[in-house]
CSV table of C-alpha atoms in Angstrom, one decimal:
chain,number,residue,atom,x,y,z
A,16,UNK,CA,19.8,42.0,9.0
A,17,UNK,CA,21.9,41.2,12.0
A,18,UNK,CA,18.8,40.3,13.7
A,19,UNK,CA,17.3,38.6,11.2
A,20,UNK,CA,20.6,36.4,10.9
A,21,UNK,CA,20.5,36.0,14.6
A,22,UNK,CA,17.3,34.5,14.7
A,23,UNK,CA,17.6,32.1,11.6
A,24,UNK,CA,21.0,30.6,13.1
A,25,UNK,CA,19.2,30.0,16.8
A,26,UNK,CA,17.6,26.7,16.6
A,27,UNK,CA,16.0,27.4,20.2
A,28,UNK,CA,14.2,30.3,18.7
A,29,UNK,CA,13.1,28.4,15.6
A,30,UNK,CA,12.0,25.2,17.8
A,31,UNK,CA,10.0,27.4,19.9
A,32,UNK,CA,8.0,28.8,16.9
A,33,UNK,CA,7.4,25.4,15.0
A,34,UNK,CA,6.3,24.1,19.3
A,35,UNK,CA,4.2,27.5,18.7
A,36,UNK,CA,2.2,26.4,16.0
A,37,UNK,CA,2.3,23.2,16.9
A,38,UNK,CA,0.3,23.9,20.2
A,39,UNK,CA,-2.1,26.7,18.2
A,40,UNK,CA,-3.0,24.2,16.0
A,41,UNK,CA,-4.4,21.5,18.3
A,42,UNK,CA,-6.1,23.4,20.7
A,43,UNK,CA,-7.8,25.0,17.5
A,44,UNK,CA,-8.6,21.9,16.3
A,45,UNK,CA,-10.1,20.3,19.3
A,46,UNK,CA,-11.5,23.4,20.8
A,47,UNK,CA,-13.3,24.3,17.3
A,48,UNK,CA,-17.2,23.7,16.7
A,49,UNK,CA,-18.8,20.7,15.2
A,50,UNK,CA,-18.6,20.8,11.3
A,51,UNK,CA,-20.4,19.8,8.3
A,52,UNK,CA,-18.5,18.3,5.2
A,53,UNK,CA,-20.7,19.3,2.9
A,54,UNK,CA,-24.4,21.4,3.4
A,55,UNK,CA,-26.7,19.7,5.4
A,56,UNK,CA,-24.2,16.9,6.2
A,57,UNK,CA,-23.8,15.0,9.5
A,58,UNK,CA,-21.5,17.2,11.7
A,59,UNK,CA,-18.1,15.7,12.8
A,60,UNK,CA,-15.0,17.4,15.1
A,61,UNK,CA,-12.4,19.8,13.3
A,62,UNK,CA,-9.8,17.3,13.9
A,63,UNK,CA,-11.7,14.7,12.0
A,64,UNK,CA,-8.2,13.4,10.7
A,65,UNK,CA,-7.1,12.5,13.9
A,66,UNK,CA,-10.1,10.4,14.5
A,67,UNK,CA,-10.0,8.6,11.4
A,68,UNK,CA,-6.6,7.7,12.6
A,69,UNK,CA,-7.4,6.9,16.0
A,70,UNK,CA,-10.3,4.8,15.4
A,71,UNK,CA,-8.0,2.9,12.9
A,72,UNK,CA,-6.7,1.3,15.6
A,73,UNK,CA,-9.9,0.4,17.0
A,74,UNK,CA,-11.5,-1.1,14.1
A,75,UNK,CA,-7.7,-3.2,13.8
A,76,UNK,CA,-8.2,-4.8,17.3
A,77,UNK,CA,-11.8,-5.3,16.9
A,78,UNK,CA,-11.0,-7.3,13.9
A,79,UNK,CA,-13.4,-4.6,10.9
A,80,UNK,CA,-12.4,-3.9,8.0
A,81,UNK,CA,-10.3,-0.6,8.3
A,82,UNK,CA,-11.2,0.4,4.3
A,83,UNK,CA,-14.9,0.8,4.7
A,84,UNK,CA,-17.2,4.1,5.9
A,85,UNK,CA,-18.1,4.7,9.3
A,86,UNK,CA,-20.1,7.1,9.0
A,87,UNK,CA,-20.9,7.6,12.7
A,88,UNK,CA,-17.2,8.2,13.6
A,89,UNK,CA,-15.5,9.8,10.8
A,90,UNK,CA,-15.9,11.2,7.2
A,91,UNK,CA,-14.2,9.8,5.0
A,92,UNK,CA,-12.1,6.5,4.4
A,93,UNK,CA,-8.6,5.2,6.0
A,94,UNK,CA,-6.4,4.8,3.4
A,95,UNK,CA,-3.5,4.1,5.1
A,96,UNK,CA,-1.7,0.3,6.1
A,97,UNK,CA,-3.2,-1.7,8.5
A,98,UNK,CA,0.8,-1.6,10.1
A,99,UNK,CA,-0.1,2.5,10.2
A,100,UNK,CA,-2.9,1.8,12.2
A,101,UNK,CA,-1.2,-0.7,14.7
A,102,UNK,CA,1.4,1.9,15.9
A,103,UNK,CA,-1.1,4.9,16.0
A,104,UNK,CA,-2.8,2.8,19.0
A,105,UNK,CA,0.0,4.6,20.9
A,106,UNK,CA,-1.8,8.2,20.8
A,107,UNK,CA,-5.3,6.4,20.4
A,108,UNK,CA,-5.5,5.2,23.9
A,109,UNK,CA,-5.0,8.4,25.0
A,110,UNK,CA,-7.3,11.6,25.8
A,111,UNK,CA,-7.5,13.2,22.1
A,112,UNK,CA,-5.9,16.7,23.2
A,113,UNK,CA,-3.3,14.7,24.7
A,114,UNK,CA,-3.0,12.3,21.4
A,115,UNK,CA,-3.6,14.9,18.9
A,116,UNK,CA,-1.4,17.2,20.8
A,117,UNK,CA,1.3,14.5,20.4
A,118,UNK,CA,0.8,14.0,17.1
A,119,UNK,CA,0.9,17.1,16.2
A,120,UNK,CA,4.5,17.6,18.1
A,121,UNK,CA,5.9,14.3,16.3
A,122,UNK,CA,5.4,15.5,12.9
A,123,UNK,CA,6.8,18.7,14.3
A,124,UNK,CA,9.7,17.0,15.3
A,125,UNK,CA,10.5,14.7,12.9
A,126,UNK,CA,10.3,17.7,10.0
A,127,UNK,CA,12.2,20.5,12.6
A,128,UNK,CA,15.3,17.4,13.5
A,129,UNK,CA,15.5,16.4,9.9
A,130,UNK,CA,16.0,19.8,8.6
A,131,UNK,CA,19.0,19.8,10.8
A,132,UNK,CA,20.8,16.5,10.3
A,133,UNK,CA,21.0,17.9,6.4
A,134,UNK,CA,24.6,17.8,5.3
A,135,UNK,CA,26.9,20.4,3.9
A,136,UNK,CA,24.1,22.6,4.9
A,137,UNK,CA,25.4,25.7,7.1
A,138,UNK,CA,22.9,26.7,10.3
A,139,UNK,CA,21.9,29.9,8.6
A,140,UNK,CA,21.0,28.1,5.4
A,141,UNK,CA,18.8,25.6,7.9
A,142,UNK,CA,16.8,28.5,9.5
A,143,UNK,CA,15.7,29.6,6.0
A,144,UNK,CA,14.8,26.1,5.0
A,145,UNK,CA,12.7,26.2,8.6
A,146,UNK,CA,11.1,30.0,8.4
A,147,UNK,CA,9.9,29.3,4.3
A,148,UNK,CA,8.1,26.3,5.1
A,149,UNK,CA,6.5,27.5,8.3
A,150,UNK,CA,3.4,28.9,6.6
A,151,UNK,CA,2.7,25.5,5.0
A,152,UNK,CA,3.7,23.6,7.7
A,153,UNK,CA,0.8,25.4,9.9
A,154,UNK,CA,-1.9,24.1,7.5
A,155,UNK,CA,-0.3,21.2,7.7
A,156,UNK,CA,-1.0,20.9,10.9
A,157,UNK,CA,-3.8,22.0,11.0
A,158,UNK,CA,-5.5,19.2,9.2
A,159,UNK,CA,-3.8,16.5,11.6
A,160,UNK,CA,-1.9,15.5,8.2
A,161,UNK,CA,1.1,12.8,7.8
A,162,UNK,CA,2.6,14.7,5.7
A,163,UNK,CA,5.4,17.2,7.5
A,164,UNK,CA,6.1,13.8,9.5
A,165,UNK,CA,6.3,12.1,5.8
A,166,UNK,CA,8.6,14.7,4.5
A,167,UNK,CA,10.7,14.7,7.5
A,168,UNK,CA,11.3,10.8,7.2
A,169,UNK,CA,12.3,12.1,3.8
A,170,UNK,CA,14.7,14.2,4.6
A,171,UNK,CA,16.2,12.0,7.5
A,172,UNK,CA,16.3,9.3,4.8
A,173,UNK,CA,18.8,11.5,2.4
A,174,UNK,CA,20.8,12.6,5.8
A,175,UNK,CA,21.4,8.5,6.9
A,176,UNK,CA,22.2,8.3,2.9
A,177,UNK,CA,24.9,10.4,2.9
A,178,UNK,CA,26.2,9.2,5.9
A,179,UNK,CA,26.2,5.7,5.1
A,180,UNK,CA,23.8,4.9,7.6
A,181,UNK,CA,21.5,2.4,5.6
A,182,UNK,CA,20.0,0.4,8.5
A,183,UNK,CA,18.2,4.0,9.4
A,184,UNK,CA,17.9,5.7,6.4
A,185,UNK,CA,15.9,2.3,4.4
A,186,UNK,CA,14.1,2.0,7.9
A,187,UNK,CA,13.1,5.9,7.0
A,188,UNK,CA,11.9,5.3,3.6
A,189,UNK,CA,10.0,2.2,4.3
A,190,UNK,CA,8.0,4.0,6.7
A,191,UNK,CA,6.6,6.1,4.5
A,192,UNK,CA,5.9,3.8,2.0
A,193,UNK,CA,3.6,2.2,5.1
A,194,UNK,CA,2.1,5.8,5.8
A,195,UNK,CA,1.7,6.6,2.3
A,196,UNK,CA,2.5,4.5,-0.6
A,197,UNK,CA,3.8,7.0,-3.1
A,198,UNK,CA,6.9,7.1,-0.8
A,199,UNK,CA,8.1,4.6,-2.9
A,200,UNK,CA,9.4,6.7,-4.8
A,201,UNK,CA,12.2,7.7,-2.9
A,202,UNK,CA,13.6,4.4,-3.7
A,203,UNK,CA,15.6,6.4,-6.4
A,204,UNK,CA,17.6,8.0,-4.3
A,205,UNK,CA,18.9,4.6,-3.7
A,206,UNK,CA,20.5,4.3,-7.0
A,207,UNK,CA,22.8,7.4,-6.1
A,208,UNK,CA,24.7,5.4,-3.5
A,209,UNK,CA,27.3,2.6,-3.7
A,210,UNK,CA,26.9,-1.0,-1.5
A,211,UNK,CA,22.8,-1.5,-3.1
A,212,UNK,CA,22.9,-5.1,-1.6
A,213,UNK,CA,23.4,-3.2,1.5
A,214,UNK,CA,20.4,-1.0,0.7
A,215,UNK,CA,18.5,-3.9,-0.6
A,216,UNK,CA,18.6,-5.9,2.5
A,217,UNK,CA,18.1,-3.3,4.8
A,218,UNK,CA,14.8,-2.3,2.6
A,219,UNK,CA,14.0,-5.6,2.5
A,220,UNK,CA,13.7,-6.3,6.1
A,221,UNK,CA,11.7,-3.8,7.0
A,222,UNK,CA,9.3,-3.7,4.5
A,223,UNK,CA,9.0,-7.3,5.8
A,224,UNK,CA,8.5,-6.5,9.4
A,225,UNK,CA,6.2,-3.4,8.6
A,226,UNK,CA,3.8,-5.7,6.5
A,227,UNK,CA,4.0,-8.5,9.2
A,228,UNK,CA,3.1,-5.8,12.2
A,229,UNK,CA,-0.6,-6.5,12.4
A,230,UNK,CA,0.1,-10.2,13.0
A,231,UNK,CA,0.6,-9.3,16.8
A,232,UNK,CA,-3.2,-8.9,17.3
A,233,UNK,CA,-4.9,-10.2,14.2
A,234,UNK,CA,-5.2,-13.9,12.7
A,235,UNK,CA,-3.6,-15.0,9.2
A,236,UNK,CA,-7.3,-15.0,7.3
A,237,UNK,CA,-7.4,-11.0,8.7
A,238,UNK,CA,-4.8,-10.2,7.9
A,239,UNK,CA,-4.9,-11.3,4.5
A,240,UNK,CA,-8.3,-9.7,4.7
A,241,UNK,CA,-6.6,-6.4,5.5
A,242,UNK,CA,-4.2,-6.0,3.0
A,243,UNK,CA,-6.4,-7.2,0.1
A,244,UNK,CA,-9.4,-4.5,1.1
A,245,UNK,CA,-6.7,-1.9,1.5
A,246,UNK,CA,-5.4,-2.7,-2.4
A,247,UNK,CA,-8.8,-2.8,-3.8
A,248,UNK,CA,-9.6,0.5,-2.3
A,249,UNK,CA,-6.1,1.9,-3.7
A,250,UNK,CA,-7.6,0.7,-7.1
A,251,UNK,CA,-10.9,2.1,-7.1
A,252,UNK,CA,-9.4,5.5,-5.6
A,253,UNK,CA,-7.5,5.8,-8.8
A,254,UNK,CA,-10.7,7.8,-10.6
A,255,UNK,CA,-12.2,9.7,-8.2
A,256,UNK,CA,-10.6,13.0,-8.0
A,257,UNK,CA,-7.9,15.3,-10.0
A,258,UNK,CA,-6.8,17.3,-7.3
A,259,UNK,CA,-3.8,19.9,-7.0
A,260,UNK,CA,-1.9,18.6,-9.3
A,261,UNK,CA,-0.3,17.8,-13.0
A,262,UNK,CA,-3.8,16.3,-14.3
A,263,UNK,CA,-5.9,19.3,-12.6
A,264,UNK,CA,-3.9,21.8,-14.1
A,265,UNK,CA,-4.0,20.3,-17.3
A,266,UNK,CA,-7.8,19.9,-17.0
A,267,UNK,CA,-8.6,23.2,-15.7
A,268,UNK,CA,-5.8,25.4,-17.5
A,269,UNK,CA,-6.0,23.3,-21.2
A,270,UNK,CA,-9.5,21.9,-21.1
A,271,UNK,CA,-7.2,18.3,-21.5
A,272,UNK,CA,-8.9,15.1,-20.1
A,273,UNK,CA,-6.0,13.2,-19.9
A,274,UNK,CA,-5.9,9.8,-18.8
A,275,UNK,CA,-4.0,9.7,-15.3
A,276,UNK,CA,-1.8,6.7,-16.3
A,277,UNK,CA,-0.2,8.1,-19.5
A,278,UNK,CA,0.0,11.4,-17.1
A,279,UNK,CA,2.0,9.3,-14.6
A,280,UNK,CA,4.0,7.4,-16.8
A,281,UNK,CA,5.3,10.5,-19.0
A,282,UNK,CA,6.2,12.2,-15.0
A,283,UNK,CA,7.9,9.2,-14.4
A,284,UNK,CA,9.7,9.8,-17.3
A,285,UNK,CA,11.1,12.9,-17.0
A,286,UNK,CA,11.7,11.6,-13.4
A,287,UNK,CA,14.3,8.9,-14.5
A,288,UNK,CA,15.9,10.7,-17.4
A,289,UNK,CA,17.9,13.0,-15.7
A,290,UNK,CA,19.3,9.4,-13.5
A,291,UNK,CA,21.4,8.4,-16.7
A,292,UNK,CA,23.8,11.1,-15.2
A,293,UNK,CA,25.6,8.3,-13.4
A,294,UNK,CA,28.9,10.6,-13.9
A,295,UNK,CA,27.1,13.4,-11.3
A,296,UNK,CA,26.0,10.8,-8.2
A,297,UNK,CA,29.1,11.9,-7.0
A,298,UNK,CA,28.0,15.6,-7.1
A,299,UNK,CA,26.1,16.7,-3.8
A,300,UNK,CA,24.3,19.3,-5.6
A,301,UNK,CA,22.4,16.5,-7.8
A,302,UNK,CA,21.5,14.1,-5.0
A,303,UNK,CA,20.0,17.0,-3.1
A,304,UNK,CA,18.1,18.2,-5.9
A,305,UNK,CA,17.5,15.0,-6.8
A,306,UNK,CA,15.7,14.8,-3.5
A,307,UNK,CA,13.9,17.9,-3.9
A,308,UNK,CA,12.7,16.5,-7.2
A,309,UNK,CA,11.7,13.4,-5.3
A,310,UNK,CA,9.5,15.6,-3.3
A,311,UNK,CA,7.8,17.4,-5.2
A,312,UNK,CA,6.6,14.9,-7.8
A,313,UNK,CA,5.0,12.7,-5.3
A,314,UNK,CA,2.6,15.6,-4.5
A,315,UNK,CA,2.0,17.2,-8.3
A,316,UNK,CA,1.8,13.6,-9.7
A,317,UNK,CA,-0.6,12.4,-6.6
A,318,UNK,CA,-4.2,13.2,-8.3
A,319,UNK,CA,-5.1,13.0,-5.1
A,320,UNK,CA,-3.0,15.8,-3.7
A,321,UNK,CA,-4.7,18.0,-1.3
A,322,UNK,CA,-3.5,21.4,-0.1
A,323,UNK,CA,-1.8,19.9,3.1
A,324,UNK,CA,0.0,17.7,1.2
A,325,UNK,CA,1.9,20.5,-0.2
A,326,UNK,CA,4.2,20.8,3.0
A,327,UNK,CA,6.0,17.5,1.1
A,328,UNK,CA,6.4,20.0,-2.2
A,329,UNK,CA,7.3,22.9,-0.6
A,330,UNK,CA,10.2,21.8,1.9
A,331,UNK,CA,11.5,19.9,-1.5
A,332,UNK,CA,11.2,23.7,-3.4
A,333,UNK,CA,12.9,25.0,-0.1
A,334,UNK,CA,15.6,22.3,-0.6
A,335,UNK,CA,15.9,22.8,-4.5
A,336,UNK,CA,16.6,26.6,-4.0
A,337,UNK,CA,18.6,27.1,-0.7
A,338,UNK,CA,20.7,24.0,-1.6
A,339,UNK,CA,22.1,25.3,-4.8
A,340,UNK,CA,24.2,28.8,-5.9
A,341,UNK,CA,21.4,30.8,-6.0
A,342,UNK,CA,20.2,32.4,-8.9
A,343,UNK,CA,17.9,35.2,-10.5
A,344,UNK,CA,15.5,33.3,-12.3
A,345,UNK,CA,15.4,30.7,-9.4
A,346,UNK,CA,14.5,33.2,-6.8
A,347,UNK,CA,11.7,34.4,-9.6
A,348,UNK,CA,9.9,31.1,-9.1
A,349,UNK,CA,10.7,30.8,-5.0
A,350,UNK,CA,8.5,33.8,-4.5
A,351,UNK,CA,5.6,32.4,-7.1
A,352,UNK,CA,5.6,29.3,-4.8
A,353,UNK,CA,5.9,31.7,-1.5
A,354,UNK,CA,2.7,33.9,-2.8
A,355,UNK,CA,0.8,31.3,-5.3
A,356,UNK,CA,1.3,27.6,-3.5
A,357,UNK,CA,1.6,28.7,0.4
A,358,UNK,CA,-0.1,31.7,0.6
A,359,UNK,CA,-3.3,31.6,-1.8
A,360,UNK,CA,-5.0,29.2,0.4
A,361,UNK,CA,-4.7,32.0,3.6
A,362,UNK,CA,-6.9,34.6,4.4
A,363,UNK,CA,-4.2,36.6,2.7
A,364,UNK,CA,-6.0,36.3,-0.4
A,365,UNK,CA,-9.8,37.5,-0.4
A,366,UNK,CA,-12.5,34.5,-0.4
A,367,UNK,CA,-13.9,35.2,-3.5
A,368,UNK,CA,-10.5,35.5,-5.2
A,369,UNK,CA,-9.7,31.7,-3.8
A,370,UNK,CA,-13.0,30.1,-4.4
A,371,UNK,CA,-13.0,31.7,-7.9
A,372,UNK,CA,-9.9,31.1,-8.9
A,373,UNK,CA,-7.4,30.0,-7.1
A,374,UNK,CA,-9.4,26.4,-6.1
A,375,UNK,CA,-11.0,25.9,-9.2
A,376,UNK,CA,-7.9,26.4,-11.6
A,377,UNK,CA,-5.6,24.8,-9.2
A,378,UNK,CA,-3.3,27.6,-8.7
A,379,UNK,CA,-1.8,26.5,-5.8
A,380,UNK,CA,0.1,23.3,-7.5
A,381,UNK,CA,1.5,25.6,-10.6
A,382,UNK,CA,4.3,27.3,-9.2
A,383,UNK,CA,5.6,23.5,-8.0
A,384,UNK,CA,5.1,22.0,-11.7
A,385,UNK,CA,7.3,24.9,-12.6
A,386,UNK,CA,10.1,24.4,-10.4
A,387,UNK,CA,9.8,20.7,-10.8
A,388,UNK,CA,10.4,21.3,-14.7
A,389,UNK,CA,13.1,23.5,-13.8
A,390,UNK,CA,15.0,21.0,-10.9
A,391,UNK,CA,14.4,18.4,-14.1
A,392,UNK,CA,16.1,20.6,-16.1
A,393,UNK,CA,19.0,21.1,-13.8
A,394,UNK,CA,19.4,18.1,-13.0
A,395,UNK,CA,19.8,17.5,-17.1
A,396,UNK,CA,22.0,20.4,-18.4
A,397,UNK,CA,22.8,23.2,-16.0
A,398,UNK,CA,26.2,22.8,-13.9
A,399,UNK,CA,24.9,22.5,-10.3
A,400,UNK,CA,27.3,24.3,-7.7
A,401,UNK,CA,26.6,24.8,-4.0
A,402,UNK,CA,25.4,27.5,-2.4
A,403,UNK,CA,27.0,30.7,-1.4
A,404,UNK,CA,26.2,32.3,2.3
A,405,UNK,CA,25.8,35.8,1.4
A,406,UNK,CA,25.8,36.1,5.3
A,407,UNK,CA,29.4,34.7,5.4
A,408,UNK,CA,30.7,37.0,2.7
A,409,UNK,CA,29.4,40.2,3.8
A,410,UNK,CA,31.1,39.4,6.8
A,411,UNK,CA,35.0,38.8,4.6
């Protein structure tokens, strides 16, 4: 174990592995073959993400519509803010391995720092945060996703929090409301903090300058273009899909067709209940579980929720368990979400087994739903302590 202990303290080590997979993962995204999205399809790159993004910026400048199919670039839509696509122009205009590369190394970056400017949180404790989301983090990755640099901005949001640092932390939290607009969310942990006119301000201002962005190279009547074909395609992508989450396991597990509003109102919910605890703001414990909760009901709640998305759930189960006394029935559920949520989707797990089973009856989100009941729990009834470094006192 001394070894083990060794290497989970060493943040060298641990940023040379998350550089590591950072750098596998791009050149096997831009080295891979053409690819079809579905059987006799047109064929695009393996890093089609990273050109719907780049070409974002393209289409911005050239004054298009950003929310509509080109099929001859890209598959699939751009769903994110026009603001988004503005400053991704700063990896567009380069080579794509040098852009995606980048890319890449900024959500990298921005998940690996954030881990680390966690308070209260000893170095140990850190690495084990880093090494259980490593696995999820890689197909992260490997999609060209947002989402480690989304839950990063997460995590550096609580960290400015609880440092008083609002300027920062609202700037944090309004970015990924303009990446992804279930960030908003996050606004709760707002409510755990004193000075809100402070935090309302801040927020405030930068949700201003974030919308106003686009004004440096588009017109008024575009822009206002922009941001009303962006909410109409928000509203249409309401029915589409179930995905990983709450509504697809009720679906596939319960044969329940639900409708997805009632299923997000009753989350949100049990979200806010466990917020009439005003007496345990004060309590670290809650506002970091609080967090994780935050986390992991943007993705189990998201019908849209994919499996990369899941490297926002599973740093918030990481946070949930390592950021608490640990216990026996916690640890139970930490290694369902190890095998069941980041594993099932490997090659781990025979192809048959996960086209059979594990895609159809949406394994992979379960384990999450579980722990989020549980953090919901918590959060309502259990006494929340901080964790204990076993490392520490086998060492007394």
């Amino acid at each position: 174990m001394g070894a083990v202990n060794r290497f989970l303290v060493n943040q060298k080590y641990l940023l040379i592995l998350f550089l590591g997979v950072v750098i596998f993962a791009s050149l096997q995204s831009y080295f891979g073959a053409l690819k079809s999205f579905y059987e006799g399809g047109k064929l695009y790159t393996t890093y089609n993400n990273y050109i719907i993004f780049k070409q974002s910026f393209f289409h911005l400048i050239e004054r298009k519509d950003l929310y509509v199919h080109f099929v001859e670039e890209q598959f699939d839509l751009f769903k994110y803010s026009p603001a988004f696509a503005l400053i991704f122009g700063i990896f567009a205009i380069l080579p794509d391995i040098v852009g995606l590369s980048l890319w890449n190394i900024l959500n990298a970056a921005v998940l690996f720092f954030s881990v680390y400017y966690l308070p209260r949180l000893d170095m140990r404790t850190k690495g084990l945060i880093l090494v259980f989301v490593i696995v999820e983090f890689l197909t992260a990755v490997q999609n060209e996703q947002s989402n480690a640099l989304i839950a990063g901005l997460l995590l550096f949001t609580f960290g400015f929090l609880e440092r008083g640092k609002y300027w920062l932390a609202s700037f944090c939290l309004v970015s990924t409301i303009f990446i992804k607009l279930f960030g908003i969310v996050g606004l709760a942990l707002f409510l755990l903090y004193p000075n809100k006119f402070k935090l309302t301000y801040t927020t405030a201002f930068w949700v201003v300058l974030f919308t106003l962005l686009p004004l440096l190279v588009v017109d008024m009547e575009q822009f206002i273009f922009l941001y009303k074909s962006w909410a109409n395609l928000l509203a249409n992508d309401h029915s589409i899909s179930d995905g990983l989450s709450v509504i697809g396991w009720l679906k596939t597990w319960f044969g329940l067709n639900v409708n997805k509003t009632y299923v997000s109102v009753a989350g949100a919910i049990l979200f806010c209940i466990p917020l009439l605890r005003i007496k345990q703001y004060s309590n670290f414990v809650f506002r970091m579980l609080l967090l994780a909760s935050i986390m992991i009901w943007v993705v189990i709640f998201n019908h849209r929720a994919e499996s990369p998305t899941f490297i926002i759930a599973i740093t918030g189960v990481a946070l949930w368990y390592y950021g608490q006394k640990q216990k026996p029935e916690n640890y139970a559920l930490l290694v369902l979400a190890f095998v069941f949520t980041t594993l099932s989707p490997t090659d781990l797990f025979p192809r048959f087994i996960r086209n059979e089973w594990m895609k159809p009856y949406v394994v992979k989100a379960v384990p999450c739903i579980l722990i989020w009941g549980k953090i919901t729990y918590d959060l309502l009834f259990a006494k929340l302590l901080p964790r204990i470094n076993k490392a520490i006192e086998l060492e007394k």
